[in-house]
Amino acid sequence: MQGRFETFTVLIAKINRNIRKIKNEEMSEYNLRSSHISCLYYLYISEKLTSTELCEKCEEDKATISRSIDYLEKNGFITCGEKNIKRYRSPILLTEKGKEAGAKITDKINKVLDEVSDGLTENEREELYKNLTMISDRLNAITNRLTNKK
């Protein structure tokens, strides 16, 4: 197949860019960015997480999550639990405002996923996610191998 590299990289980049645009547009009423939305979503479905756990779930680096936590706390979406333990180990909880935003985010995510999946059978959707997982795992193995060479 000609153009595999271009097709693969362009499609992945377009999907990622469109996801970011949807996140930013759908939650503009809250003045939230893409990383804020991911944090609120995972906190909403998990009830409480530490910043370390958010890094893992959101697939973001510590600096991005730290900035997101600061923003969300200053704007009343979250509260950081125990003050006597290190911040990265402290549980992060949603405030009422955060729970409201989390519910809206989750609802919007489900609607977008339903729309994206329209026209796919359950088997096709499962196969798609299976293939995406396999591609992600293989790319991760390649990057780990390259990183360990250094």
PDB file of C-alpha atoms in Angstrom, residues 23 27 32-49 53-54 57-59 65 68 72 77-78 92 94 97-111 113:
ATOM      1  CA  LYS A  23     -12.924  19.283  24.045  1.00  0.00           C
ATOM      2  CA  MET A  27     -16.406  23.192  27.391  1.00  0.00           C
ATOM      3  CA  LEU A  32     -11.509  24.894  30.317  1.00  0.00           C
ATOM      4  CA  ARG A  33      -8.740  23.486  28.162  1.00  0.00           C
ATOM      5  CA  SER A  34      -8.246  19.953  26.932  1.00  0.00           C
ATOM      6  CA  SER A  35      -6.045  18.825  29.854  1.00  0.00           C
ATOM      7  CA  HIS A  36      -8.515  20.314  32.377  1.00  0.00           C
ATOM      8  CA  ILE A  37     -11.320  18.323  30.785  1.00  0.00           C
ATOM      9  CA  SER A  38      -9.386  15.073  31.013  1.00  0.00           C
ATOM     10  CA  CYS A  39      -8.644  15.705  34.699  1.00  0.00           C
ATOM     11  CA  LEU A  40     -12.280  16.487  35.498  1.00  0.00           C
ATOM     12  CA  TYR A  41     -13.501  13.463  33.542  1.00  0.00           C
ATOM     13  CA  TYR A  42     -11.213  11.017  35.349  1.00  0.00           C
ATOM     14  CA  LEU A  43     -11.951  12.584  38.733  1.00  0.00           C
ATOM     15  CA  TYR A  44     -15.681  12.364  38.011  1.00  0.00           C
ATOM     16  CA  ILE A  45     -15.607   8.672  37.126  1.00  0.00           C
ATOM     17  CA  SER A  46     -13.107   7.797  39.901  1.00  0.00           C
ATOM     18  CA  GLU A  47     -14.349  10.159  42.655  1.00  0.00           C
ATOM     19  CA  LYS A  48     -10.815  10.897  43.881  1.00  0.00           C
ATOM     20  CA  LEU A  49      -7.319  10.522  42.515  1.00  0.00           C
ATOM     21  CA  GLU A  53      -2.777   8.803  39.251  1.00  0.00           C
ATOM     22  CA  LEU A  54      -4.077  11.648  37.057  1.00  0.00           C
ATOM     23  CA  LYS A  57      -4.867   8.157  33.447  1.00  0.00           C
ATOM     24  CA  CYS A  58      -4.578  11.332  31.345  1.00  0.00           C
ATOM     25  CA  GLU A  59      -1.273  10.236  29.755  1.00  0.00           C
ATOM     26  CA  ILE A  65      -1.148  17.929  35.372  1.00  0.00           C
ATOM     27  CA  SER A  68      -4.203  21.795  35.412  1.00  0.00           C
ATOM     28  CA  LEU A  72      -8.933  23.765  38.549  1.00  0.00           C
ATOM     29  CA  PHE A  77     -13.585  22.798  40.388  1.00  0.00           C
ATOM     30  CA  ILE A  78     -11.479  20.711  42.771  1.00  0.00           C
ATOM     31  CA  ILE A  92      -7.956  15.408  44.758  1.00  0.00           C
ATOM     32  CA  LEU A  94     -14.341  17.472  42.926  1.00  0.00           C
ATOM     33  CA  LYS A  97     -18.941  22.936  40.622  1.00  0.00           C
ATOM     34  CA  GLY A  98     -16.491  20.209  39.550  1.00  0.00           C
ATOM     35  CA  LYS A  99     -19.140  17.495  39.835  1.00  0.00           C
ATOM     36  CA  GLU A 100     -21.501  19.558  37.668  1.00  0.00           C
ATOM     37  CA  ALA A 101     -18.785  20.065  35.050  1.00  0.00           C
ATOM     38  CA  GLY A 102     -17.757  16.393  35.303  1.00  0.00           C
ATOM     39  CA  ALA A 103     -21.332  15.272  34.651  1.00  0.00           C
ATOM     40  CA  LYS A 104     -21.591  17.562  31.594  1.00  0.00           C
ATOM     41  CA  ILE A 105     -18.203  16.404  30.312  1.00  0.00           C
ATOM     42  CA  THR A 106     -19.138  12.747  30.691  1.00  0.00           C
ATOM     43  CA  ASP A 107     -22.468  13.312  28.950  1.00  0.00           C
ATOM     44  CA  LYS A 108     -20.813  15.157  26.052  1.00  0.00           C
ATOM     45  CA  ILE A 109     -18.120  12.475  25.728  1.00  0.00           C
ATOM     46  CA  ASN A 110     -20.769   9.764  25.541  1.00  0.00           C
ATOM     47  CA  LYS A 111     -22.692  11.687  22.873  1.00  0.00           C
ATOM     48  CA  LEU A 113     -18.595   8.533  21.114  1.00  0.00           C
TER      49      LEU A 113
END
